[in-house]
Coordinates of C-alpha atoms and ligand atoms in Angstrom, one line a residue:
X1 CA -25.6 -26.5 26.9
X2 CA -27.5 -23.0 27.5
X3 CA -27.5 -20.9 24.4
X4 CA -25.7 -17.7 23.8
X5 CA -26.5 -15.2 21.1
X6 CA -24.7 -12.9 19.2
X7 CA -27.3 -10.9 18.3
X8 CA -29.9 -11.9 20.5
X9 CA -32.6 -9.9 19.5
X10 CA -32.2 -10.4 16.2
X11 CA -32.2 -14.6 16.4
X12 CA -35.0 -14.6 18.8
X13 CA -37.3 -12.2 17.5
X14 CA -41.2 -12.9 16.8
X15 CA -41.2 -14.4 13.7
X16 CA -44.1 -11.4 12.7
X17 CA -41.5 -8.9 13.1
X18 CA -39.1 -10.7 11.2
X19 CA -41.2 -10.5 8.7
X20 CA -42.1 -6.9 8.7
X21 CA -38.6 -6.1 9.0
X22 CA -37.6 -8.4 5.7
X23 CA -40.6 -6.8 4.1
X24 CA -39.5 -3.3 4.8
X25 CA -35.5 -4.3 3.6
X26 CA -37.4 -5.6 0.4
X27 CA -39.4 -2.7 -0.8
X28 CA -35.8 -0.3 -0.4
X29 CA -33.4 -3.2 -1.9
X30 CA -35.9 -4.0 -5.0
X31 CA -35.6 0.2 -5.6
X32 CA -31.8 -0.2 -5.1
X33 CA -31.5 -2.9 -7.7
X34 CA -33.9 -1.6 -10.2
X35 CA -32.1 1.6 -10.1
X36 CA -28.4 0.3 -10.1
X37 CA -28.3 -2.7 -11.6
X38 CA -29.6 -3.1 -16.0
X39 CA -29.3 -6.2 -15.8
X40 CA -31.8 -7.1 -13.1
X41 CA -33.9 -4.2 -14.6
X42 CA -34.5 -5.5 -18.1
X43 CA -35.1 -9.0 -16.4
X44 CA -37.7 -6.8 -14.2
X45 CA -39.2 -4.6 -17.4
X46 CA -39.2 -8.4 -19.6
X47 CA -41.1 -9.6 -16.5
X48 CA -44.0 -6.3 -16.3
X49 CA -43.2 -5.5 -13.0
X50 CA -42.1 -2.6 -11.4
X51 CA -40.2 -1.7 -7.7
X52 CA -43.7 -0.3 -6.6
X53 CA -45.4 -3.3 -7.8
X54 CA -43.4 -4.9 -4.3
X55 CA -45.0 -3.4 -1.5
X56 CA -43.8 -6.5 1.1
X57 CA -42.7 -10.4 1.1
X58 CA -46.2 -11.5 -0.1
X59 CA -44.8 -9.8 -3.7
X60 CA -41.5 -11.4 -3.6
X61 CA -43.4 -14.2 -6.0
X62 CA -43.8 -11.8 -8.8
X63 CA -39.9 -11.3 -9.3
X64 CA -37.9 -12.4 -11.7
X65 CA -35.4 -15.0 -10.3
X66 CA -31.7 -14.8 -11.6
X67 CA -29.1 -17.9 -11.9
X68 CA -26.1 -18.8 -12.0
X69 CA -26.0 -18.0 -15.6
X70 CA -27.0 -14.9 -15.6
X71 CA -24.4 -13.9 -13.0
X72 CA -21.7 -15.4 -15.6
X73 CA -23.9 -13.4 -18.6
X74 CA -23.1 -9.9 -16.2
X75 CA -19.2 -11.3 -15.5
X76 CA -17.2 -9.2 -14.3
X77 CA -19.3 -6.1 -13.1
X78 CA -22.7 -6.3 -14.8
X79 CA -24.3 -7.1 -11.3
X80 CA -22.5 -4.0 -9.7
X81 CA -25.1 -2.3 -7.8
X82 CA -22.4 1.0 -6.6
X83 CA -19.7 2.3 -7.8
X84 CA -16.4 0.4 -7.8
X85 CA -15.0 2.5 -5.9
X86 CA -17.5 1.8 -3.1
X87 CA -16.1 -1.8 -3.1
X88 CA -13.1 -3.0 -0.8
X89 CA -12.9 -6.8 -1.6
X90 CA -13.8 -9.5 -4.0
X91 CA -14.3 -13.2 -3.9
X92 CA -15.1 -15.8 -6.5
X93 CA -16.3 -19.7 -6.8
X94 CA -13.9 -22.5 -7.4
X95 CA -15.2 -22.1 -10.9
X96 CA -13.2 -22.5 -13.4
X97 CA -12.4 -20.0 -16.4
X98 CA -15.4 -18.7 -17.9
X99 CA -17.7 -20.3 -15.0
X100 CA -16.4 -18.1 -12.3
X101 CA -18.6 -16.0 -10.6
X102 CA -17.2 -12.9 -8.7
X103 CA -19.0 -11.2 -6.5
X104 CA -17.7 -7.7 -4.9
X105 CA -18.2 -6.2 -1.1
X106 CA -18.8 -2.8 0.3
X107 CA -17.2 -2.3 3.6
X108 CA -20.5 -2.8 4.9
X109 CA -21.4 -5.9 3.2
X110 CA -18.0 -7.4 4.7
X111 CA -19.4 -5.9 8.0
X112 CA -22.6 -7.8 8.1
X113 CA -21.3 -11.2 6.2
X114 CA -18.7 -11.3 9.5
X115 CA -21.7 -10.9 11.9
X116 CA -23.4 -13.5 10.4
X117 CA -20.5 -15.7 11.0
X118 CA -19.8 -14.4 14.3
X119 CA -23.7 -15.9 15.1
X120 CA -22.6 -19.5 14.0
X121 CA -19.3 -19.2 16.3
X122 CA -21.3 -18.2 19.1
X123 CA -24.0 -20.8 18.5
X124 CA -21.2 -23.1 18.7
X125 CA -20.5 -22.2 22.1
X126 CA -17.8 -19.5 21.2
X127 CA -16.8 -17.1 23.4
X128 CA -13.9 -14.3 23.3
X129 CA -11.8 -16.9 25.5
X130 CA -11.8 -19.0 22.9
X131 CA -8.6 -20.0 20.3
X132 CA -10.4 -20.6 16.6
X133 CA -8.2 -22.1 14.3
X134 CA -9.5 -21.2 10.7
X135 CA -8.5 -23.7 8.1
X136 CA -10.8 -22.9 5.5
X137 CA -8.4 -21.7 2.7
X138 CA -8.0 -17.5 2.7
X139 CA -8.0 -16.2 -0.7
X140 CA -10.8 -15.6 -3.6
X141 CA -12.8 -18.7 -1.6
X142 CA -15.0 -16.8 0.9
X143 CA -14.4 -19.5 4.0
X144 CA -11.1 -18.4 5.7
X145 CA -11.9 -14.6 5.5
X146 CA -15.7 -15.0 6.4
X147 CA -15.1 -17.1 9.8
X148 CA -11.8 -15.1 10.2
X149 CA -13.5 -12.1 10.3
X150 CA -16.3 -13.6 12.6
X151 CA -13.9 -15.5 14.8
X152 CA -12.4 -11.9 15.1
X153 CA -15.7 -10.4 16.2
X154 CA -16.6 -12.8 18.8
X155 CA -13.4 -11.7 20.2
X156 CA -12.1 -15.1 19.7
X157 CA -7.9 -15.2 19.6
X158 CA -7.9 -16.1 15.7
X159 CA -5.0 -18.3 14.4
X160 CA -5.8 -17.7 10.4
X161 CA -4.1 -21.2 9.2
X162 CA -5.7 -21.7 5.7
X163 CA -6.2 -24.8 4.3
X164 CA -3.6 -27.5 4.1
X165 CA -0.2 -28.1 5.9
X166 CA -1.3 -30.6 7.9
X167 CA 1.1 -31.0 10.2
X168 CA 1.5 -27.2 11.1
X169 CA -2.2 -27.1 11.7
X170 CA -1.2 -30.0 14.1
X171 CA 1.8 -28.0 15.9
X172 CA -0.4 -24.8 16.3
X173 CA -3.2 -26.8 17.7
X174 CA -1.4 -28.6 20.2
X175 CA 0.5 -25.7 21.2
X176 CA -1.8 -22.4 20.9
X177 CA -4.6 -25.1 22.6
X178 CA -7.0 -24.2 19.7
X179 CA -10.7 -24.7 21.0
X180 CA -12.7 -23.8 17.8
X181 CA -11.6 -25.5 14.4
X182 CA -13.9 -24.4 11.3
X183 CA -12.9 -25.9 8.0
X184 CA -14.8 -28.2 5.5
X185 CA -16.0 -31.0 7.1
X186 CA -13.5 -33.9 4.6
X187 CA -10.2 -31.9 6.3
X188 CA -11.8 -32.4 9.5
X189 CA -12.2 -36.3 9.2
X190 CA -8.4 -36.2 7.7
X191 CA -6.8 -34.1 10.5
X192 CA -8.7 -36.2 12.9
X193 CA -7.1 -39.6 11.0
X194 CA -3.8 -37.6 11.1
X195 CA -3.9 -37.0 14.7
X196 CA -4.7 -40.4 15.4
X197 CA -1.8 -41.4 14.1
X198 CA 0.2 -39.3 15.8
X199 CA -1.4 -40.8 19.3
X200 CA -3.7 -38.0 19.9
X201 CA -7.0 -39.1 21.2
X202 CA -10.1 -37.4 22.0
X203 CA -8.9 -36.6 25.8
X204 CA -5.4 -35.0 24.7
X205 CA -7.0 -32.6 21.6
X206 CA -7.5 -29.4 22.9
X207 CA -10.5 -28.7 20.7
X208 CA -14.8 -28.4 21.9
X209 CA -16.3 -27.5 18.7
X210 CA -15.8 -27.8 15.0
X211 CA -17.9 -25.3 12.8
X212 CA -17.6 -27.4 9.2
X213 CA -19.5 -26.6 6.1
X214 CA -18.9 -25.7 2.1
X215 CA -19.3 -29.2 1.0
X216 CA -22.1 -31.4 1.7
X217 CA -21.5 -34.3 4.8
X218 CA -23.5 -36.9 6.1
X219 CA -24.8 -37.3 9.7
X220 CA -22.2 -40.6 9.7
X221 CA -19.6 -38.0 9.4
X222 CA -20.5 -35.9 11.8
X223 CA -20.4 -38.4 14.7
X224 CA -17.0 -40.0 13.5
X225 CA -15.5 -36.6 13.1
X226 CA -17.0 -36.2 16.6
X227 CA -15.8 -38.9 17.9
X228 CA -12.3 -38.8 17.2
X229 CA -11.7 -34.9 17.6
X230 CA -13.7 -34.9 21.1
X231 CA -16.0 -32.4 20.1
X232 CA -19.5 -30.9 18.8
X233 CA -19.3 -30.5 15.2
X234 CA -21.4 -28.0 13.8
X235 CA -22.9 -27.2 10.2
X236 CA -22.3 -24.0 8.2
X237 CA -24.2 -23.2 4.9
X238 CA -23.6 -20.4 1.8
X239 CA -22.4 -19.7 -0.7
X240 CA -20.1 -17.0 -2.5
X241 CA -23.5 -15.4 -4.4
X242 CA -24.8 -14.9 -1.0
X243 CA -21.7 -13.5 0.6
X244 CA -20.3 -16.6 1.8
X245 CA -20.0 -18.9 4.8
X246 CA -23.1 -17.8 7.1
X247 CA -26.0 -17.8 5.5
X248 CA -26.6 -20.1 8.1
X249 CA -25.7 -21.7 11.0
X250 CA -26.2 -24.8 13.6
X251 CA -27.3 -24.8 17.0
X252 CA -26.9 -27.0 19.8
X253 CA -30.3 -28.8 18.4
X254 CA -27.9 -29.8 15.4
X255 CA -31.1 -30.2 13.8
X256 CA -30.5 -28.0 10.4
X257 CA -29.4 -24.9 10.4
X258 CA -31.0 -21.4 11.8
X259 CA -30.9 -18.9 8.4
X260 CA -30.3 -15.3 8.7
X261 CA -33.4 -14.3 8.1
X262 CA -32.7 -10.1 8.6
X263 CA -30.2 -10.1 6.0
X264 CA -31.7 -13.6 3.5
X265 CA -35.6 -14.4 2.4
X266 CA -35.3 -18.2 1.4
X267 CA -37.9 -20.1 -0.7
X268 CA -38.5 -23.6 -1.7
X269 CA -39.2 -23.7 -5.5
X270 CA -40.5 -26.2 -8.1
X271 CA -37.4 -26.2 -9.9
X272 CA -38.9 -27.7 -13.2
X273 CA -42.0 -25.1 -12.7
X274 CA -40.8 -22.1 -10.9
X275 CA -43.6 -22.5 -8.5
X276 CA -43.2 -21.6 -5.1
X277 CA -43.6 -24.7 -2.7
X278 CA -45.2 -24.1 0.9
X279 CA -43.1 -24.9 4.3
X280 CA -42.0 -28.4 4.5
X281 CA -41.6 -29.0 0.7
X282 CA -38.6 -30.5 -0.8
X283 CA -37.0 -28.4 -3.5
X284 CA -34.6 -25.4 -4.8
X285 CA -34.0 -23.0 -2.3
X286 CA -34.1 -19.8 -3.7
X287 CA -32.2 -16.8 -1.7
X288 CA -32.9 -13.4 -2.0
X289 CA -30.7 -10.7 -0.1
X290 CA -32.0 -8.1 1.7
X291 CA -28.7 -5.8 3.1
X292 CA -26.1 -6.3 0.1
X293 CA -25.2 -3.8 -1.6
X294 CA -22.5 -4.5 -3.7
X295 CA -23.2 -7.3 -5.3
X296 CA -27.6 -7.6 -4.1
X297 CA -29.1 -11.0 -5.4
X298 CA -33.1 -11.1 -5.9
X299 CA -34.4 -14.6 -5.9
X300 CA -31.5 -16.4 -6.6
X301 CA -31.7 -19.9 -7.8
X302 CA -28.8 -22.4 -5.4
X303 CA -30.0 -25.2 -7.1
X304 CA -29.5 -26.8 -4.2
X305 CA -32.2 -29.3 -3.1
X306 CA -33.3 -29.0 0.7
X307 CA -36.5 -28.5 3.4
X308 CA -37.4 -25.5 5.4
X309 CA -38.9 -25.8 9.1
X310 CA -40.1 -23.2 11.3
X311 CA -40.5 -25.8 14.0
X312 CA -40.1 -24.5 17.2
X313 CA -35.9 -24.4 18.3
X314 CA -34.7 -25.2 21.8
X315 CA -32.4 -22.8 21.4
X316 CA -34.4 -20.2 21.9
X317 CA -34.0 -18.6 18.0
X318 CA -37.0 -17.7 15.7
X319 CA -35.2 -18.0 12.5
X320 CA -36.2 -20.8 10.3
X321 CA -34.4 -24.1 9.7
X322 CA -33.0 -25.2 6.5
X323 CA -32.0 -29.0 6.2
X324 CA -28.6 -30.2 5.1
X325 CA -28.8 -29.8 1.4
X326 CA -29.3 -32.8 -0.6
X327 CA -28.0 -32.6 -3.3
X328 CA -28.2 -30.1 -6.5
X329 CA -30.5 -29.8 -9.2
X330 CA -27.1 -29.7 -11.9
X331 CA -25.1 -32.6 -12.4
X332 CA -22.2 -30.8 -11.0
X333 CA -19.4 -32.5 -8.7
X334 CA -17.8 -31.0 -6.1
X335 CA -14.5 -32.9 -6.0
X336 CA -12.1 -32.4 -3.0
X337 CA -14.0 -28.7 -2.6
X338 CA -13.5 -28.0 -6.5
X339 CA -16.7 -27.7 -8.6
X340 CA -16.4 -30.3 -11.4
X341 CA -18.7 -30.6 -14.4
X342 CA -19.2 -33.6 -16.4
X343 CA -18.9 -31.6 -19.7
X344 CA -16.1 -30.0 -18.9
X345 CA -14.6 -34.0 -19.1
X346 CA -16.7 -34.3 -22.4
X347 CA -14.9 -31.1 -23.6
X348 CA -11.4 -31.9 -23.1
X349 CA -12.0 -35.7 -24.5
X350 CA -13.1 -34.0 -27.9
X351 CA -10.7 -31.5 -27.6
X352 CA -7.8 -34.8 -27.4
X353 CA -9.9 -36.6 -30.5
X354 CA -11.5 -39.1 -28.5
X355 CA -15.4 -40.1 -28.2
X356 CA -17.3 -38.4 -25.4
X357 CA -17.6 -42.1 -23.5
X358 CA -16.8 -41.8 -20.2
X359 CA -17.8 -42.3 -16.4
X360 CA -16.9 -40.5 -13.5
X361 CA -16.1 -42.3 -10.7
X362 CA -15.9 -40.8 -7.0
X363 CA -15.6 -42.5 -4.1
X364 CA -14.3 -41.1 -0.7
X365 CA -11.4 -43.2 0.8
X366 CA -9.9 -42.5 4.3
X367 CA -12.3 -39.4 4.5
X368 CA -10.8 -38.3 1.0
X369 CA -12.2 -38.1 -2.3
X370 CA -10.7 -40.3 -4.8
X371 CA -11.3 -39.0 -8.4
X372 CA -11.3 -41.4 -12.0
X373 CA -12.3 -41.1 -15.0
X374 CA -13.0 -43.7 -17.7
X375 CA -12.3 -43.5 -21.1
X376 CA -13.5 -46.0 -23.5
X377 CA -10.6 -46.0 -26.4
X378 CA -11.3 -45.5 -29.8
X379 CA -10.5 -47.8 -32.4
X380 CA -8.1 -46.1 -34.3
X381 CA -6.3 -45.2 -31.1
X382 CA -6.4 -48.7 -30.1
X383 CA -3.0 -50.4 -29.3
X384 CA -1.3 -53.3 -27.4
X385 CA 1.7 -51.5 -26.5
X386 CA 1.2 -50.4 -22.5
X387 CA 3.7 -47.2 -22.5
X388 CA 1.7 -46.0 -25.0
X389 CA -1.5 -46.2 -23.0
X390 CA 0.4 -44.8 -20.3
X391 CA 1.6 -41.8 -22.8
X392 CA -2.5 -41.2 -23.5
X393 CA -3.8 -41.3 -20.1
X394 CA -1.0 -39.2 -18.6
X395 CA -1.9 -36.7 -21.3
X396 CA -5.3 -37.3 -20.9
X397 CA -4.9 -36.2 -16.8
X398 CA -2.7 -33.3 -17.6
X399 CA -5.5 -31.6 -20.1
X400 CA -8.5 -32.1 -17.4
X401 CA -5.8 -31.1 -14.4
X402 CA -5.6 -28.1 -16.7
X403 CA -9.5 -27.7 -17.2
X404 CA -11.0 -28.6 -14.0
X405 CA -8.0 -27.6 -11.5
X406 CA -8.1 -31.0 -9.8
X407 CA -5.6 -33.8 -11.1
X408 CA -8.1 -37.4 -12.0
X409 CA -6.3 -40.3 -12.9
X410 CA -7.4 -41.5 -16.1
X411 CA -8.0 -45.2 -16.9
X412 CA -8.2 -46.0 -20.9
X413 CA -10.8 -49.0 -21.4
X414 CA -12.0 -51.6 -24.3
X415 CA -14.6 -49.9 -27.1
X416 CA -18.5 -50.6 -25.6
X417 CA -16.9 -51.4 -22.0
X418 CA -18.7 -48.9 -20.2
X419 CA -22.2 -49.7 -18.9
X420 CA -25.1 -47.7 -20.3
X421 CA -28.7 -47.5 -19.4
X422 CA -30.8 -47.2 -22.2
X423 CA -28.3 -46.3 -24.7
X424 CA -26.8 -43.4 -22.4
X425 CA -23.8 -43.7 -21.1
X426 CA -24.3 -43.6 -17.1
X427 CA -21.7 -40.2 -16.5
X428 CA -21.2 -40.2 -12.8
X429 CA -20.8 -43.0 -9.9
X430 CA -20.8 -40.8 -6.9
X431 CA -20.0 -43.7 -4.5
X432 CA -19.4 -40.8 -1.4
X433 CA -23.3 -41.9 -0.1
X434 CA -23.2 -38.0 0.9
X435 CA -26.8 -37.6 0.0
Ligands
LIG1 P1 -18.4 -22.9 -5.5 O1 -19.7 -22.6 -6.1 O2 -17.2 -22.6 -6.3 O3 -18.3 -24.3 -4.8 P2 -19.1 -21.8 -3.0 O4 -18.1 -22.0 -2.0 O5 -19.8 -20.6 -3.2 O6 -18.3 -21.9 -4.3 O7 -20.1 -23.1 -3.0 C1 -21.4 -23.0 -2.6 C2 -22.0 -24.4 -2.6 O8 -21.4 -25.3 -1.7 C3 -23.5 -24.3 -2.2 O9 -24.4 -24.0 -3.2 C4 -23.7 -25.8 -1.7 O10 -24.0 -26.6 -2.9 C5 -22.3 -26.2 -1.2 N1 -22.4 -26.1 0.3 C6 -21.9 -25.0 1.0 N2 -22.1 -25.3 2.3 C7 -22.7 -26.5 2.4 C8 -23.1 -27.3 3.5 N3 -23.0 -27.0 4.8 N4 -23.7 -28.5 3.2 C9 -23.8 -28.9 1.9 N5 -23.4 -28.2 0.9 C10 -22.9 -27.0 1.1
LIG2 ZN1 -31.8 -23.7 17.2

C-alpha cells in the first residue's frame, strides 16, 4: 500500500532536523516548567541544575526524571504548568482512588494530541471517505476522545460508539459500513468471535483496518484478529501522562511503531541504575514532552519495558521505532483494561482478617481475560460447612470489586496449599502469554 501522511513533513523529515527542532522545544519547555511548575523545580534545585544548564537534547541526561509517584505526590494540580483557567478538559488512568493520576489539557494540547492521532489513522490508510467507528470507551480514559478527535481531523465520518454494547456496535457497523474500527485490541478479538457467530465472515465485514492499542497484544493476535475481521490491524501506543492514545503509531511495515518525535523525546533507561541505554537497548522508556502545556512531563519514567530503532522505514517516515512494550517494570496487572495491583489484593485480605496468601491467576479465555484469586484460609476461619465458604468468598469478591473496580471470583483453599518458591508465595500466574 503507498503511504499517505498527515503531516508529511513532519514524519519524513531528516532525522538532524528533528533533532534541532526537539532541542530548540526543550530549552523553551524546561524554562516553562521551571517557572510554572514547584514541583518539578525543587526536583530541579535538589538535582543542581538549572533551565540554562539545558542548552539542547545532549542535556536532557542531566534532568531529573519524575514518576508515577510523584505525579500522585502533586494530585490534583501540583503539576499544573497554567492557570486553570487555561485548561478545557481533563482525563485520568483507570487508577483507582488514591492511584489516579489526572492530567489537564489546554485547548492547544487537545489540538496537538488529536493530530497525533489523526497520523496513526492516516498511517492506517485513512482517508476522509472513510467511516471510523471508535469503541475505545469516551470518558476520563483518553482512547474514545483521542481517536475521536483524530478520526474527526482526517475528515473521517466518526461514529463515537464507546466501549461495549456489543451488538449495537454490530448494527452500526453493518449498516453505517464502518471501514476504520480503533478499540483495544481484546474487544477486537471478541467482536470478531461475536460476528462470527452471527455468520459474518471476513468477505461480508465492511471494515479495512483496525487501529488497536492501550493494552499490550501479541503478534498471534494480531493475525487472528486479522483474519477474522478481514483487515490490517494496526498498533497504537500512550498513555494518559503523555496525553493519550498517539504517542505513537504503526505503519504499513507493522514493524513497531513510528513515535512523535516533534512533540515526545523517548529514552531507553537502566531502570535499576538510571543510566541511559544507547539505541537498540532493552529497557524503560522514558518520555519527555516537548509541546504540553498543561500538564508538561520531563523524563517521565512508563516503566514500560521496550527497544527503540531508527532503522530505516519503508514508509517513507524518519521518526524512530518503538517495539511493542513487553512488559512493565511494576508488578502491576492490567485486567480487562483495569490496572490491578497485587497489593491492593493484599490490602483488602488484611482489611477482611485473613493472611496475605494468595495467587493471582489470569488467563485469557475466548479473547477475554478471566480473573481469580486464591486465598489460602486461615485456621480459625476454617470450616466444613460449604454456604459458609460461599458466604466468605462472595464477600471476599464484593470488597476487591470495590477496591480494584473489576469483579474476581474468589476461590478459598486448604492452609500451605498455595505453591511458593523459596518461601515466597508466587503472587501472579499471568497465563495471557502477552509478553
Ligand atoms: P492506565 O495507566 O490507567 O492503564 P493508560 O491508558 O494511560 O491508563 O495506560 C497506559 C499504559 O497502557 C501504558 O503505560 C502501557 O503499559 C499500556 N499500553 C498502552 N498502549 C499499549 C500498546 N499498544 N501495547 C502495549 N501496552 C500498551
Ligand atoms: Zn514506517
Amino acid at each position: 500500500m503507498a503511504q499517505s501522511y498527515y503531516q508529511k513533513e513532519i514524519e519524513t523529515m531528516p532525522v538532524d532536523e528533528l533533532k534541532k527542532l526537539q532541542s530548540e522545544k526543550l530549552v523553551k519547555q524546561v524554562k516553562h516548567v521551571y517557572e510554572n511548575v514547584a514541583y518539578y523545580r525543587n526536583l530541579m534545585d535538589e538535582k543542581g541544575v538549572k533551565p540554562e544548564d539545558i542548552k539542547g537534547i545532549e542535556d536532557l541526561y542531566k534532568l531529573p526524571f519524575i514518576s508515577k509517584a510523584d505525579l500522585r505526590d502533586a494530585y490534583p494540580t501540583g503539576m499544573l504548568a497554567v492557570p486553570m483557567s487555561e485548561c478545557v478538559r481533563i482525563h485520568s488512568t483507570s487508577g483507582t482512588t488514591g492511584r489516579r493520576v489526572v492530567a489537564f489539557y489546554t485547548q492547544n494540547d487537545i489540538d496537538l494530541w488529536e493530530d497525533c492521532c489523526a497520523r496513526a489513522i492516516v498511517a492506517a490508510g485513512g482517508t476522509k471517505d472513510d467511516i471510523c467507528q471508535v469503541g475505545y470507551g469516551y470518558g476520563l480514559f483518553t482512547g474514545g476522545f483521542g481517536l475521536n478527535g483524530g478520526s474527526q481531523k482526517v475528515g473521517c465520518l466518526t461514529l463515537p460508539m464507546s466501549s461495549g454494547n456489543t451488538e449495537r456496535q454490530i448494527q452500526f457497523m453493518m449498516d453505517l459500513k464502518s471501514t476504520i474500527l480503533c478499540c483495544t485490541p481484546s474487544y477486537a478479538a471478541y467482536l470478531g468471535e461475536s460476528l462470527k457467530e452471527q455468520g459474518y465472515t471476513a468477505d461480508t465485514i465492511p471494515l479495512k483496518a483496525g487501529i488497536f492499542g492501550a493494552e499490550p497484544w501479541t503478534e498471534e493476535m494480531r493475525k487472528n484478529i486479522e483474519a477474522t475481521l478481514g483487515i490490517k490491524a494496526y498498533d497504537i501506543y500512550g498513555l494518559t501522562e503523555t496525553s493519550g492514545p498517539g504517542v505513537a503509531f504503526e505503519c504499513c511495515e507493522q514493524t513497531g511503531m513510528h513515535i512523535n518525535e516533534d512533540h515526545f523525546i523517548a529514552e531507553i533507561i537502566d531502570p535499576d541504575t538510571g543510566e541511559v541505554l544507547p539505541e537498540g537497548e532493552k529497557g524503560e522508556l522514558v518520555f519527555t514532552a516537548l509541546d504540553k502545556e498543561a500538564f508538561p512531563l520531563l523524563r517521565y519514567r512508563t516503566r514500560d519495558i521496550c527497544v527503540l530503532s531508527r532503522k530505516k522505514c519503508s514508509c517513507g517516515r524518519t521518526l524512530i521505532k518503538m517495539a511493542k512494550p513487553m512488559g512493565r517494570t511494576d508488578d502491576m496487572l492490567i485486567i480487562r483494561g483495569v490496572n490491578v495491583f497485587p497489593s491492593q489484593i493484599e490490602t483488602v485480605l488484611l482489611k477482611e482478617g485473613y493472611e496475605p496468601n494468595y495467587q493471582i491467576v489470569v488467563d485469557r479465555v475466548n479473547n477475554n481475560d478471566t480473573f481469580d484469586v486464591n486465598v489460602e484460609i486461615s485456621p480459625d476461619k476454617f470450616t466444613d460447612m460449604v454456604s459458609e465458604i460461599l458466604a466468605m468468598e462472595k464477600t471476599l469478591a464484593n470488597a476487591m470489586k470495590i477496591m480494584l473496580g473489576i469483579n474476581p471470583s474468589v476461590h478459598l483453599v486448604a492452609p500451605k496449599s498455595i505453591a511458593r518458591s523459596e518461601g515466597k508465595a508466587v503472587r501472579v500466574v499471568d497465563k495471557r502469554k502477552l509478553i
